[in-house]
mmCIF file with all atom_site columns, C-alpha atoms in Angstrom:
data_model
loop_
_atom_site.group_PDB
_atom_site.id
_atom_site.type_symbol
_atom_site.label_atom_id
_atom_site.label_alt_id
_atom_site.label_comp_id
_atom_site.label_asym_id
_atom_site.label_entity_id
_atom_site.label_seq_id
_atom_site.pdbx_PDB_ins_code
_atom_site.Cartn_x
_atom_site.Cartn_y
_atom_site.Cartn_z
_atom_site.occupancy
_atom_site.B_iso_or_equiv
_atom_site.pdbx_formal_charge
_atom_site.auth_seq_id
_atom_site.auth_comp_id
_atom_site.auth_asym_id
_atom_site.auth_atom_id
_atom_site.pdbx_PDB_model_num
ATOM 1   C CA . UNK A 1 1   ? -84.942  -46.319 -54.072 1.00 67.00 ? 1231 UNK A CA 1
ATOM 2   C CA . UNK A 1 2   ? -85.131  -44.731 -57.501 1.00 75.00 ? 1232 UNK A CA 1
ATOM 3   C CA . UNK A 1 3   ? -88.944  -44.697 -57.436 1.00 90.00 ? 1233 UNK A CA 1
ATOM 4   C CA . UNK A 1 4   ? -90.419  -44.458 -60.922 1.00 94.00 ? 1234 UNK A CA 1
ATOM 5   C CA . UNK A 1 5   ? -88.023  -43.953 -63.812 1.00 95.00 ? 1235 UNK A CA 1
ATOM 6   C CA . UNK A 1 6   ? -88.741  -43.378 -67.495 1.00 96.00 ? 1236 UNK A CA 1
ATOM 7   C CA . UNK A 1 7   ? -86.651  -43.888 -70.600 1.00 96.00 ? 1237 UNK A CA 1
ATOM 8   C CA . UNK A 1 8   ? -86.010  -41.901 -72.762 1.00 96.00 ? 1238 UNK A CA 1
ATOM 9   C CA . UNK A 1 9   ? -86.400  -38.370 -71.435 1.00 94.00 ? 1239 UNK A CA 1
ATOM 10  C CA . UNK A 1 10  ? -86.881  -36.831 -74.854 1.00 96.00 ? 1240 UNK A CA 1
ATOM 11  C CA . UNK A 1 11  ? -87.420  -38.167 -78.363 1.00 96.00 ? 1241 UNK A CA 1
ATOM 12  C CA . UNK A 1 12  ? -88.156  -36.810 -81.806 1.00 97.00 ? 1242 UNK A CA 1
ATOM 13  C CA . UNK A 1 13  ? -89.945  -39.069 -84.272 1.00 96.00 ? 1243 UNK A CA 1
ATOM 14  C CA . UNK A 1 14  ? -91.099  -38.733 -87.838 1.00 97.00 ? 1244 UNK A CA 1
ATOM 15  C CA . UNK A 1 15  ? -94.683  -39.549 -88.711 1.00 97.00 ? 1245 UNK A CA 1
ATOM 16  C CA . UNK A 1 16  ? -95.065  -43.292 -89.163 1.00 97.00 ? 1246 UNK A CA 1
ATOM 17  C CA . UNK A 1 17  ? -92.074  -44.300 -87.063 1.00 97.00 ? 1247 UNK A CA 1
ATOM 18  C CA . UNK A 1 18  ? -92.452  -46.559 -84.085 1.00 96.00 ? 1248 UNK A CA 1
ATOM 19  C CA . UNK A 1 19  ? -90.985  -46.416 -80.616 1.00 96.00 ? 1249 UNK A CA 1
ATOM 20  C CA . UNK A 1 20  ? -91.329  -47.835 -77.129 1.00 97.00 ? 1250 UNK A CA 1
ATOM 21  C CA . UNK A 1 21  ? -91.314  -45.883 -73.893 1.00 97.00 ? 1251 UNK A CA 1
ATOM 22  C CA . UNK A 1 22  ? -90.084  -47.748 -70.847 1.00 97.00 ? 1252 UNK A CA 1
ATOM 23  C CA . UNK A 1 23  ? -91.297  -47.237 -67.308 1.00 97.00 ? 1253 UNK A CA 1
ATOM 24  C CA . UNK A 1 24  ? -89.669  -48.971 -64.367 1.00 97.00 ? 1254 UNK A CA 1
ATOM 25  C CA . UNK A 1 25  ? -90.545  -48.894 -60.671 1.00 96.00 ? 1255 UNK A CA 1
ATOM 26  C CA . UNK A 1 26  ? -88.714  -50.391 -57.709 1.00 94.00 ? 1256 UNK A CA 1
ATOM 27  C CA . UNK A 1 27  ? -91.464  -50.041 -55.108 1.00 89.00 ? 1257 UNK A CA 1
ATOM 28  C CA . UNK A 1 28  ? -93.099  -53.425 -55.751 1.00 89.00 ? 1258 UNK A CA 1
ATOM 29  C CA . UNK A 1 29  ? -96.298  -51.717 -56.835 1.00 89.00 ? 1259 UNK A CA 1
ATOM 30  C CA . UNK A 1 30  ? -98.991  -53.806 -58.466 1.00 89.00 ? 1260 UNK A CA 1
ATOM 31  C CA . UNK A 1 31  ? -100.652 -51.034 -60.417 1.00 90.00 ? 1261 UNK A CA 1
ATOM 32  C CA . UNK A 1 32  ? -98.998  -49.053 -63.164 1.00 93.00 ? 1262 UNK A CA 1
ATOM 33  C CA . UNK A 1 33  ? -100.355 -46.351 -65.442 1.00 94.00 ? 1263 UNK A CA 1
ATOM 34  C CA . UNK A 1 34  ? -99.494  -44.356 -68.542 1.00 97.00 ? 1264 UNK A CA 1
ATOM 35  C CA . UNK A 1 35  ? -100.817 -40.794 -68.870 1.00 96.00 ? 1265 UNK A CA 1
ATOM 36  C CA . UNK A 1 36  ? -100.290 -38.122 -71.468 1.00 96.00 ? 1266 UNK A CA 1
ATOM 37  C CA . UNK A 1 37  ? -100.181 -34.440 -70.630 1.00 93.00 ? 1267 UNK A CA 1
ATOM 38  C CA . UNK A 1 38  ? -101.215 -31.818 -73.154 1.00 92.00 ? 1268 UNK A CA 1
ATOM 39  C CA . UNK A 1 39  ? -101.489 -28.052 -72.634 1.00 86.00 ? 1269 UNK A CA 1
ATOM 40  C CA . UNK A 1 40  ? -104.854 -27.084 -71.195 1.00 83.00 ? 1270 UNK A CA 1
ATOM 41  C CA . UNK A 1 41  ? -105.945 -30.724 -70.962 1.00 85.00 ? 1271 UNK A CA 1
ATOM 42  C CA . UNK A 1 42  ? -104.411 -31.917 -67.730 1.00 86.00 ? 1272 UNK A CA 1
ATOM 43  C CA . UNK A 1 43  ? -103.346 -35.553 -67.644 1.00 92.00 ? 1273 UNK A CA 1
ATOM 44  C CA . UNK A 1 44  ? -105.365 -38.245 -69.375 1.00 94.00 ? 1274 UNK A CA 1
ATOM 45  C CA . UNK A 1 45  ? -105.065 -41.962 -68.790 1.00 94.00 ? 1275 UNK A CA 1
ATOM 46  C CA . UNK A 1 46  ? -103.891 -43.972 -71.806 1.00 96.00 ? 1276 UNK A CA 1
ATOM 47  C CA . UNK A 1 47  ? -103.585 -47.526 -70.464 1.00 96.00 ? 1277 UNK A CA 1
ATOM 48  C CA . UNK A 1 48  ? -103.115 -49.115 -67.105 1.00 93.00 ? 1278 UNK A CA 1
ATOM 49  C CA . UNK A 1 49  ? -102.173 -52.432 -65.568 1.00 93.00 ? 1279 UNK A CA 1
ATOM 50  C CA . UNK A 1 50  ? -103.326 -54.028 -62.342 1.00 88.00 ? 1280 UNK A CA 1
ATOM 51  C CA . UNK A 1 51  ? -100.683 -56.715 -62.367 1.00 89.00 ? 1281 UNK A CA 1
ATOM 52  C CA . UNK A 1 52  ? -98.059  -58.584 -64.323 1.00 92.00 ? 1282 UNK A CA 1
ATOM 53  C CA . UNK A 1 53  ? -99.473  -59.841 -67.595 1.00 92.00 ? 1283 UNK A CA 1
ATOM 54  C CA . UNK A 1 54  ? -102.626 -57.696 -67.465 1.00 92.00 ? 1284 UNK A CA 1
ATOM 55  C CA . UNK A 1 55  ? -103.420 -54.424 -69.208 1.00 94.00 ? 1285 UNK A CA 1
ATOM 56  C CA . UNK A 1 56  ? -106.527 -52.341 -69.789 1.00 93.00 ? 1286 UNK A CA 1
ATOM 57  C CA . UNK A 1 57  ? -107.569 -49.297 -71.781 1.00 93.00 ? 1287 UNK A CA 1
ATOM 58  C CA . UNK A 1 58  ? -107.919 -45.893 -70.246 1.00 92.00 ? 1288 UNK A CA 1
ATOM 59  C CA . UNK A 1 59  ? -109.529 -42.738 -71.541 1.00 91.00 ? 1289 UNK A CA 1
ATOM 60  C CA . UNK A 1 60  ? -107.368 -42.217 -74.662 1.00 94.00 ? 1290 UNK A CA 1
ATOM 61  C CA . UNK A 1 61  ? -105.938 -45.606 -75.761 1.00 96.00 ? 1291 UNK A CA 1
ATOM 62  C CA . UNK A 1 62  ? -106.089 -45.259 -79.554 1.00 96.00 ? 1292 UNK A CA 1
ATOM 63  C CA . UNK A 1 63  ? -102.728 -45.455 -81.302 1.00 96.00 ? 1293 UNK A CA 1
ATOM 64  C CA . UNK A 1 64  ? -100.957 -46.969 -78.292 1.00 97.00 ? 1294 UNK A CA 1
ATOM 65  C CA . UNK A 1 65  ? -100.212 -50.464 -77.068 1.00 97.00 ? 1295 UNK A CA 1
ATOM 66  C CA . UNK A 1 66  ? -98.792  -51.575 -73.748 1.00 97.00 ? 1296 UNK A CA 1
ATOM 67  C CA . UNK A 1 67  ? -97.219  -54.610 -72.179 1.00 97.00 ? 1297 UNK A CA 1
ATOM 68  C CA . UNK A 1 68  ? -96.482  -55.648 -68.600 1.00 96.00 ? 1298 UNK A CA 1
ATOM 69  C CA . UNK A 1 69  ? -94.271  -58.706 -68.899 1.00 94.00 ? 1299 UNK A CA 1
ATOM 70  C CA . UNK A 1 70  ? -92.518  -58.010 -65.616 1.00 95.00 ? 1300 UNK A CA 1
ATOM 71  C CA . UNK A 1 71  ? -94.072  -56.526 -62.507 1.00 94.00 ? 1301 UNK A CA 1
ATOM 72  C CA . UNK A 1 72  ? -91.590  -53.685 -62.343 1.00 96.00 ? 1302 UNK A CA 1
ATOM 73  C CA . UNK A 1 73  ? -91.835  -52.620 -65.993 1.00 97.00 ? 1303 UNK A CA 1
ATOM 74  C CA . UNK A 1 74  ? -94.625  -51.112 -68.050 1.00 97.00 ? 1304 UNK A CA 1
ATOM 75  C CA . UNK A 1 75  ? -93.962  -50.441 -71.726 1.00 98.00 ? 1305 UNK A CA 1
ATOM 76  C CA . UNK A 1 76  ? -95.878  -48.016 -73.918 1.00 98.00 ? 1306 UNK A CA 1
ATOM 77  C CA . UNK A 1 77  ? -95.602  -48.542 -77.662 1.00 97.00 ? 1307 UNK A CA 1
ATOM 78  C CA . UNK A 1 78  ? -96.424  -46.333 -80.589 1.00 96.00 ? 1308 UNK A CA 1
ATOM 79  C CA . UNK A 1 79  ? -96.615  -48.493 -83.718 1.00 92.00 ? 1309 UNK A CA 1
ATOM 80  C CA . UNK A 1 80  ? -97.036  -45.643 -86.205 1.00 96.00 ? 1310 UNK A CA 1
ATOM 81  C CA . UNK A 1 81  ? -96.496  -42.245 -84.641 1.00 96.00 ? 1311 UNK A CA 1
ATOM 82  C CA . UNK A 1 82  ? -98.725  -39.316 -85.581 1.00 97.00 ? 1312 UNK A CA 1
ATOM 83  C CA . UNK A 1 83  ? -98.276  -35.592 -84.875 1.00 97.00 ? 1313 UNK A CA 1
ATOM 84  C CA . UNK A 1 84  ? -101.298 -35.778 -82.553 1.00 96.00 ? 1314 UNK A CA 1
ATOM 85  C CA . UNK A 1 85  ? -99.187  -37.967 -80.284 1.00 97.00 ? 1315 UNK A CA 1
ATOM 86  C CA . UNK A 1 86  ? -96.799  -35.114 -79.568 1.00 97.00 ? 1316 UNK A CA 1
ATOM 87  C CA . UNK A 1 87  ? -97.107  -34.849 -75.825 1.00 97.00 ? 1317 UNK A CA 1
ATOM 88  C CA . UNK A 1 88  ? -95.420  -35.407 -72.496 1.00 95.00 ? 1318 UNK A CA 1
ATOM 89  C CA . UNK A 1 89  ? -95.908  -38.955 -71.256 1.00 97.00 ? 1319 UNK A CA 1
ATOM 90  C CA . UNK A 1 90  ? -95.954  -39.792 -67.575 1.00 96.00 ? 1320 UNK A CA 1
ATOM 91  C CA . UNK A 1 91  ? -95.841  -43.178 -65.992 1.00 96.00 ? 1321 UNK A CA 1
ATOM 92  C CA . UNK A 1 92  ? -97.156  -43.779 -62.484 1.00 94.00 ? 1322 UNK A CA 1
ATOM 93  C CA . UNK A 1 93  ? -97.413  -46.664 -60.066 1.00 92.00 ? 1323 UNK A CA 1
ATOM 94  C CA . UNK A 1 94  ? -99.359  -47.292 -56.902 1.00 88.00 ? 1324 UNK A CA 1
ATOM 95  C CA . UNK A 1 95  ? -99.577  -49.634 -53.930 1.00 79.00 ? 1325 UNK A CA 1
ATOM 96  C CA . UNK A 1 96  ? -101.544 -52.823 -54.338 1.00 59.00 ? 1326 UNK A CA 1
ATOM 97  C CA . UNK A 1 97  ? -105.217 -53.220 -54.249 1.00 53.00 ? 1327 UNK A CA 1
ATOM 98  C CA . UNK A 1 98  ? -106.487 -50.692 -51.716 1.00 55.00 ? 1328 UNK A CA 1
ATOM 99  C CA . UNK A 1 99  ? -108.644 -47.664 -52.289 1.00 48.00 ? 1329 UNK A CA 1
ATOM 100 C CA . UNK A 1 100 ? -106.225 -45.444 -50.455 1.00 54.00 ? 1330 UNK A CA 1
ATOM 101 C CA . UNK A 1 101 ? -103.219 -45.788 -52.659 1.00 67.00 ? 1331 UNK A CA 1
ATOM 102 C CA . UNK A 1 102 ? -101.234 -42.808 -53.860 1.00 80.00 ? 1332 UNK A CA 1
ATOM 103 C CA . UNK A 1 103 ? -99.836  -42.741 -57.348 1.00 86.00 ? 1333 UNK A CA 1
ATOM 104 C CA . UNK A 1 104 ? -96.162  -41.946 -57.718 1.00 89.00 ? 1334 UNK A CA 1
ATOM 105 C CA . UNK A 1 105 ? -95.108  -40.362 -60.972 1.00 92.00 ? 1335 UNK A CA 1
ATOM 106 C CA . UNK A 1 106 ? -92.005  -40.639 -63.094 1.00 94.00 ? 1336 UNK A CA 1
ATOM 107 C CA . UNK A 1 107 ? -90.142  -37.642 -64.537 1.00 92.00 ? 1337 UNK A CA 1
ATOM 108 C CA . UNK A 1 108 ? -91.861  -37.810 -67.914 1.00 94.00 ? 1338 UNK A CA 1
ATOM 109 C CA . UNK A 1 109 ? -90.893  -38.404 -71.537 1.00 95.00 ? 1339 UNK A CA 1
ATOM 110 C CA . UNK A 1 110 ? -91.251  -35.512 -73.933 1.00 95.00 ? 1340 UNK A CA 1
ATOM 111 C CA . UNK A 1 111 ? -92.165  -36.779 -77.410 1.00 97.00 ? 1341 UNK A CA 1
ATOM 112 C CA . UNK A 1 112 ? -92.242  -34.689 -80.559 1.00 97.00 ? 1342 UNK A CA 1
ATOM 113 C CA . UNK A 1 113 ? -93.692  -36.205 -83.720 1.00 97.00 ? 1343 UNK A CA 1
ATOM 114 C CA . UNK A 1 114 ? -92.901  -34.318 -86.901 1.00 96.00 ? 1344 UNK A CA 1
ATOM 115 C CA . UNK B 2 1   ? -117.669 -41.636 -65.106 1.00 76.00 ? 752  UNK B CA 1
ATOM 116 C CA . UNK B 2 2   ? -116.146 -39.042 -62.874 1.00 82.00 ? 753  UNK B CA 1
ATOM 117 C CA . UNK B 2 3   ? -114.944 -35.594 -63.919 1.00 90.00 ? 754  UNK B CA 1
ATOM 118 C CA . UNK B 2 4   ? -112.959 -32.796 -62.311 1.00 95.00 ? 755  UNK B CA 1
ATOM 119 C CA . UNK B 2 5   ? -113.302 -29.071 -62.883 1.00 95.00 ? 756  UNK B CA 1
ATOM 120 C CA . UNK B 2 6   ? -110.713 -26.525 -61.842 1.00 95.00 ? 757  UNK B CA 1
ATOM 121 C CA . UNK B 2 7   ? -112.119 -23.037 -61.806 1.00 87.00 ? 758  UNK B CA 1
ATOM 122 C CA . UNK B 2 8   ? -109.113 -20.994 -62.823 1.00 87.00 ? 759  UNK B CA 1
ATOM 123 C CA . UNK B 2 9   ? -106.700 -21.858 -65.593 1.00 91.00 ? 760  UNK B CA 1
ATOM 124 C CA . UNK B 2 10  ? -104.287 -19.018 -64.796 1.00 94.00 ? 761  UNK B CA 1
ATOM 125 C CA . UNK B 2 11  ? -103.765 -17.203 -61.508 1.00 96.00 ? 762  UNK B CA 1
ATOM 126 C CA . UNK B 2 12  ? -101.275 -14.408 -60.874 1.00 97.00 ? 763  UNK B CA 1
ATOM 127 C CA . UNK B 2 13  ? -100.550 -13.314 -57.319 1.00 97.00 ? 764  UNK B CA 1
ATOM 128 C CA . UNK B 2 14  ? -97.985  -11.238 -55.504 1.00 97.00 ? 765  UNK B CA 1
ATOM 129 C CA . UNK B 2 15  ? -95.785  -12.742 -52.839 1.00 96.00 ? 766  UNK B CA 1
ATOM 130 C CA . UNK B 2 16  ? -97.437  -12.961 -49.411 1.00 96.00 ? 767  UNK B CA 1
ATOM 131 C CA . UNK B 2 17  ? -100.921 -12.965 -50.917 1.00 97.00 ? 768  UNK B CA 1
ATOM 132 C CA . UNK B 2 18  ? -103.368 -15.664 -49.902 1.00 97.00 ? 769  UNK B CA 1
ATOM 133 C CA . UNK B 2 19  ? -104.230 -18.410 -52.335 1.00 97.00 ? 770  UNK B CA 1
ATOM 134 C CA . UNK B 2 20  ? -107.343 -20.427 -52.976 1.00 97.00 ? 771  UNK B CA 1
ATOM 135 C CA . UNK B 2 21  ? -107.670 -22.703 -55.998 1.00 97.00 ? 772  UNK B CA 1
ATOM 136 C CA . UNK B 2 22  ? -111.059 -24.181 -56.670 1.00 96.00 ? 773  UNK B CA 1
ATOM 137 C CA . UNK B 2 23  ? -111.753 -27.800 -57.532 1.00 97.00 ? 774  UNK B CA 1
ATOM 138 C CA . UNK B 2 24  ? -115.116 -29.481 -58.029 1.00 97.00 ? 775  UNK B CA 1
ATOM 139 C CA . UNK B 2 25  ? -115.753 -33.050 -59.013 1.00 95.00 ? 776  UNK B CA 1
ATOM 140 C CA . UNK B 2 26  ? -118.693 -35.039 -60.218 1.00 93.00 ? 777  UNK B CA 1
ATOM 141 C CA . UNK B 2 27  ? -119.190 -38.630 -59.152 1.00 87.00 ? 778  UNK B CA 1
ATOM 142 C CA . UNK B 2 28  ? -122.067 -40.431 -57.531 1.00 80.00 ? 779  UNK B CA 1
ATOM 143 C CA . UNK B 2 29  ? -120.080 -42.314 -54.927 1.00 83.00 ? 780  UNK B CA 1
ATOM 144 C CA . UNK B 2 30  ? -117.180 -41.978 -52.536 1.00 83.00 ? 781  UNK B CA 1
ATOM 145 C CA . UNK B 2 31  ? -113.933 -40.635 -53.907 1.00 85.00 ? 782  UNK B CA 1
ATOM 146 C CA . UNK B 2 32  ? -110.391 -40.108 -52.805 1.00 88.00 ? 783  UNK B CA 1
ATOM 147 C CA . UNK B 2 33  ? -109.087 -36.644 -53.601 1.00 92.00 ? 784  UNK B CA 1
ATOM 148 C CA . UNK B 2 34  ? -105.634 -35.356 -54.403 1.00 94.00 ? 785  UNK B CA 1
ATOM 149 C CA . UNK B 2 35  ? -103.768 -32.194 -55.235 1.00 96.00 ? 786  UNK B CA 1
ATOM 150 C CA . UNK B 2 36  ? -100.583 -32.581 -57.247 1.00 95.00 ? 787  UNK B CA 1
ATOM 151 C CA . UNK B 2 37  ? -98.064  -29.864 -58.111 1.00 96.00 ? 788  UNK B CA 1
ATOM 152 C CA . UNK B 2 38  ? -95.768  -29.687 -61.111 1.00 93.00 ? 789  UNK B CA 1
ATOM 153 C CA . UNK B 2 39  ? -92.894  -27.226 -60.836 1.00 93.00 ? 790  UNK B CA 1
ATOM 154 C CA . UNK B 2 40  ? -91.430  -25.966 -64.127 1.00 88.00 ? 791  UNK B CA 1
ATOM 155 C CA . UNK B 2 41  ? -89.636  -28.783 -65.908 1.00 83.00 ? 792  UNK B CA 1
ATOM 156 C CA . UNK B 2 42  ? -90.370  -31.314 -63.203 1.00 86.00 ? 793  UNK B CA 1
ATOM 157 C CA . UNK B 2 43  ? -92.736  -34.227 -62.711 1.00 84.00 ? 794  UNK B CA 1
ATOM 158 C CA . UNK B 2 44  ? -95.846  -34.332 -60.604 1.00 90.00 ? 795  UNK B CA 1
ATOM 159 C CA . UNK B 2 45  ? -95.482  -34.355 -56.852 1.00 91.00 ? 796  UNK B CA 1
ATOM 160 C CA . UNK B 2 46  ? -98.195  -35.047 -54.327 1.00 92.00 ? 797  UNK B CA 1
ATOM 161 C CA . UNK B 2 47  ? -99.160  -31.986 -52.283 1.00 95.00 ? 798  UNK B CA 1
ATOM 162 C CA . UNK B 2 48  ? -101.880 -33.541 -50.180 1.00 94.00 ? 799  UNK B CA 1
ATOM 163 C CA . UNK B 2 49  ? -104.652 -36.095 -50.225 1.00 92.00 ? 800  UNK B CA 1
ATOM 164 C CA . UNK B 2 50  ? -107.981 -36.798 -48.623 1.00 92.00 ? 801  UNK B CA 1
ATOM 165 C CA . UNK B 2 51  ? -109.277 -40.297 -48.001 1.00 86.00 ? 802  UNK B CA 1
ATOM 166 C CA . UNK B 2 52  ? -111.517 -40.032 -44.955 1.00 85.00 ? 803  UNK B CA 1
ATOM 167 C CA . UNK B 2 53  ? -111.831 -38.368 -41.559 1.00 89.00 ? 804  UNK B CA 1
ATOM 168 C CA . UNK B 2 54  ? -111.096 -34.700 -40.923 1.00 93.00 ? 805  UNK B CA 1
ATOM 169 C CA . UNK B 2 55  ? -112.163 -32.842 -44.075 1.00 94.00 ? 806  UNK B CA 1
ATOM 170 C CA . UNK B 2 56  ? -109.385 -30.291 -43.578 1.00 96.00 ? 807  UNK B CA 1
ATOM 171 C CA . UNK B 2 57  ? -106.132 -31.849 -44.682 1.00 95.00 ? 808  UNK B CA 1
ATOM 172 C CA . UNK B 2 58  ? -102.669 -30.399 -44.492 1.00 95.00 ? 809  UNK B CA 1
ATOM 173 C CA . UNK B 2 59  ? -99.968  -31.067 -47.010 1.00 93.00 ? 810  UNK B CA 1
ATOM 174 C CA . UNK B 2 60  ? -96.424  -30.115 -47.718 1.00 92.00 ? 811  UNK B CA 1
ATOM 175 C CA . UNK B 2 61  ? -95.068  -26.580 -48.018 1.00 94.00 ? 812  UNK B CA 1
ATOM 176 C CA . UNK B 2 62  ? -97.880  -24.996 -45.992 1.00 95.00 ? 813  UNK B CA 1
ATOM 177 C CA . UNK B 2 63  ? -100.722 -26.043 -48.288 1.00 97.00 ? 814  UNK B CA 1
ATOM 178 C CA . UNK B 2 64  ? -104.063 -27.265 -47.030 1.00 97.00 ? 815  UNK B CA 1
ATOM 179 C CA . UNK B 2 65  ? -107.344 -28.292 -48.602 1.00 97.00 ? 816  UNK B CA 1
ATOM 180 C CA . UNK B 2 66  ? -110.882 -28.653 -47.386 1.00 96.00 ? 817  UNK B CA 1
ATOM 181 C CA . UNK B 2 67  ? -113.254 -31.335 -48.583 1.00 95.00 ? 818  UNK B CA 1
ATOM 182 C CA . UNK B 2 68  ? -116.868 -30.160 -48.595 1.00 95.00 ? 819  UNK B CA 1
ATOM 183 C CA . UNK B 2 69  ? -118.931 -33.185 -49.499 1.00 92.00 ? 820  UNK B CA 1
ATOM 184 C CA . UNK B 2 70  ? -122.186 -31.277 -50.003 1.00 93.00 ? 821  UNK B CA 1
ATOM 185 C CA . UNK B 2 71  ? -120.512 -29.055 -52.581 1.00 94.00 ? 822  UNK B CA 1
ATOM 186 C CA . UNK B 2 72  ? -118.378 -31.789 -54.197 1.00 95.00 ? 823  UNK B CA 1
ATOM 187 C CA . UNK B 2 73  ? -115.445 -29.465 -53.681 1.00 96.00 ? 824  UNK B CA 1
ATOM 188 C CA . UNK B 2 74  ? -111.828 -29.833 -52.621 1.00 97.00 ? 825  UNK B CA 1
ATOM 189 C CA . UNK B 2 75  ? -110.302 -26.361 -52.679 1.00 97.00 ? 826  UNK B CA 1
ATOM 190 C CA . UNK B 2 76  ? -106.604 -25.799 -52.141 1.00 97.00 ? 827  UNK B CA 1
ATOM 191 C CA . UNK B 2 77  ? -105.420 -22.965 -49.895 1.00 97.00 ? 828  UNK B CA 1
ATOM 192 C CA . UNK B 2 78  ? -102.256 -21.336 -48.681 1.00 97.00 ? 829  UNK B CA 1
ATOM 193 C CA . UNK B 2 79  ? -102.246 -18.287 -46.382 1.00 97.00 ? 830  UNK B CA 1
ATOM 194 C CA . UNK B 2 80  ? -99.137  -16.638 -47.808 1.00 97.00 ? 831  UNK B CA 1
ATOM 195 C CA . UNK B 2 81  ? -97.595  -17.662 -51.126 1.00 97.00 ? 832  UNK B CA 1
ATOM 196 C CA . UNK B 2 82  ? -93.942  -17.484 -52.090 1.00 96.00 ? 833  UNK B CA 1
ATOM 197 C CA . UNK B 2 83  ? -92.243  -16.992 -55.421 1.00 95.00 ? 834  UNK B CA 1
ATOM 198 C CA . UNK B 2 84  ? -91.223  -20.661 -55.289 1.00 95.00 ? 835  UNK B CA 1
ATOM 199 C CA . UNK B 2 85  ? -94.900  -21.676 -55.416 1.00 97.00 ? 836  UNK B CA 1
ATOM 200 C CA . UNK B 2 86  ? -94.983  -20.794 -59.110 1.00 97.00 ? 837  UNK B CA 1
ATOM 201 C CA . UNK B 2 87  ? -96.121  -24.048 -60.689 1.00 96.00 ? 838  UNK B CA 1
ATOM 202 C CA . UNK B 2 88  ? -99.035  -25.892 -62.218 1.00 95.00 ? 839  UNK B CA 1
ATOM 203 C CA . UNK B 2 89  ? -101.520 -27.387 -59.791 1.00 97.00 ? 840  UNK B CA 1
ATOM 204 C CA . UNK B 2 90  ? -103.746 -30.347 -60.554 1.00 95.00 ? 841  UNK B CA 1
ATOM 205 C CA . UNK B 2 91  ? -106.740 -31.616 -58.672 1.00 96.00 ? 842  UNK B CA 1
ATOM 206 C CA . UNK B 2 92  ? -107.482 -35.319 -59.143 1.00 94.00 ? 843  UNK B CA 1
ATOM 207 C CA . UNK B 2 93  ? -110.006 -37.880 -57.967 1.00 91.00 ? 844  UNK B CA 1
ATOM 208 C CA . UNK B 2 94  ? -110.287 -41.630 -57.939 1.00 86.00 ? 845  UNK B CA 1
ATOM 209 C CA . UNK B 2 95  ? -113.411 -43.626 -57.048 1.00 81.00 ? 846  UNK B CA 1
ATOM 210 C CA . UNK B 2 96  ? -113.084 -45.342 -53.702 1.00 73.00 ? 847  UNK B CA 1
ATOM 211 C CA . UNK B 2 97  ? -114.823 -48.484 -54.901 1.00 65.00 ? 848  UNK B CA 1
ATOM 212 C CA . UNK B 2 98  ? -112.476 -49.072 -57.802 1.00 58.00 ? 849  UNK B CA 1
ATOM 213 C CA . UNK B 2 99  ? -109.486 -49.862 -55.649 1.00 57.00 ? 850  UNK B CA 1
ATOM 214 C CA . UNK B 2 100 ? -107.371 -47.597 -57.776 1.00 59.00 ? 851  UNK B CA 1
ATOM 215 C CA . UNK B 2 101 ? -107.489 -49.714 -60.887 1.00 66.00 ? 852  UNK B CA 1
ATOM 216 C CA . UNK B 2 102 ? -109.119 -47.072 -63.049 1.00 72.00 ? 853  UNK B CA 1
ATOM 217 C CA . UNK B 2 103 ? -106.446 -44.464 -62.625 1.00 82.00 ? 854  UNK B CA 1
ATOM 218 C CA . UNK B 2 104 ? -106.776 -40.862 -61.569 1.00 88.00 ? 855  UNK B CA 1
ATOM 219 C CA . UNK B 2 105 ? -109.071 -38.379 -63.256 1.00 91.00 ? 856  UNK B CA 1
ATOM 220 C CA . UNK B 2 106 ? -107.368 -35.012 -63.408 1.00 94.00 ? 857  UNK B CA 1
ATOM 221 C CA . UNK B 2 107 ? -108.613 -31.492 -63.778 1.00 95.00 ? 858  UNK B CA 1
ATOM 222 C CA . UNK B 2 108 ? -107.079 -29.408 -66.540 1.00 93.00 ? 859  UNK B CA 1
ATOM 223 C CA . UNK B 2 109 ? -104.750 -27.669 -64.148 1.00 94.00 ? 860  UNK B CA 1
ATOM 224 C CA . UNK B 2 110 ? -104.220 -24.170 -62.785 1.00 95.00 ? 861  UNK B CA 1
ATOM 225 C CA . UNK B 2 111 ? -101.096 -22.319 -63.783 1.00 95.00 ? 862  UNK B CA 1
ATOM 226 C CA . UNK B 2 112 ? -100.035 -20.228 -60.787 1.00 97.00 ? 863  UNK B CA 1
ATOM 227 C CA . UNK B 2 113 ? -97.539  -17.391 -61.197 1.00 97.00 ? 864  UNK B CA 1
ATOM 228 C CA . UNK B 2 114 ? -96.203  -15.614 -58.125 1.00 96.00 ? 865  UNK B CA 1
ATOM 229 C CA . UNK B 2 115 ? -94.714  -12.207 -58.770 1.00 94.00 ? 866  UNK B CA 1
ATOM 230 C CA . UNK B 2 116 ? -91.889  -11.065 -56.461 1.00 87.00 ? 867  UNK B CA 1
#
C-alpha cells in the first residue's frame, strides 16, 4: 500500500495564480483532512471531509476550496494564491467513524507564492 | 474548542541525556492524545497515542508518554536520546466525542536538537 500520497511535492506560484493540490489514499479511509504547517505555528486544519461528497471548514479555511468527488481523493484548491499561503500542506486520512482512529499523513507539498 | 500547549519550542541535548517534552491541553471532555514526530525533510509519523487504559503508553524508538488527567498533561519521555532523535515533535489532541471528524488540534511543536 502506498498510504497517503500528495501531488505535487513542490510548486512555485505567482500571486493571483490558481492551483490544485491532490491527495490520494489507498486505505479505504472515510475521513480526509488538509492541514498547513507554518514555522512556529504547528499544523492547522484547513478543511476536512467525513465522506465522499462532503466537506467542512476547519480552523483556517479562507482562500481555499476543497472537493471530495471520490472516496480516495481529496483536492485542495487555491483560486487566487497570496503570499500568505506560502506554506507546507499536509493531507491526512483516518479510519471510519470511531473515536480511536489514527491519522496517517502524506509527505507534504511545499508551496511558495511570490 | 480545544487547545494544546507545548512548553518548549527549542530543546538542545547531548547524546545519552534524558528527555522530557511537556504537553498540556485544554478541553472539557474526554480526548485522545498523540505525539507525532517529523524528521528533517520528512512527513509526520506517529510516535505513540493514548486512547484509554494504562496512562503510561509506549511508542516506537524507545519513547513513552504519561497521561495525567488531573493535570491535563501528556508529557513525552525518553531515557537516553540519540543523535537520530533530532526532529520536531508535535503533541496533538482530538475530542473523543467527535469521532475524529473535527481533525487534530496540534501544539506548535518542539524542535529537538541532539548534539553528538
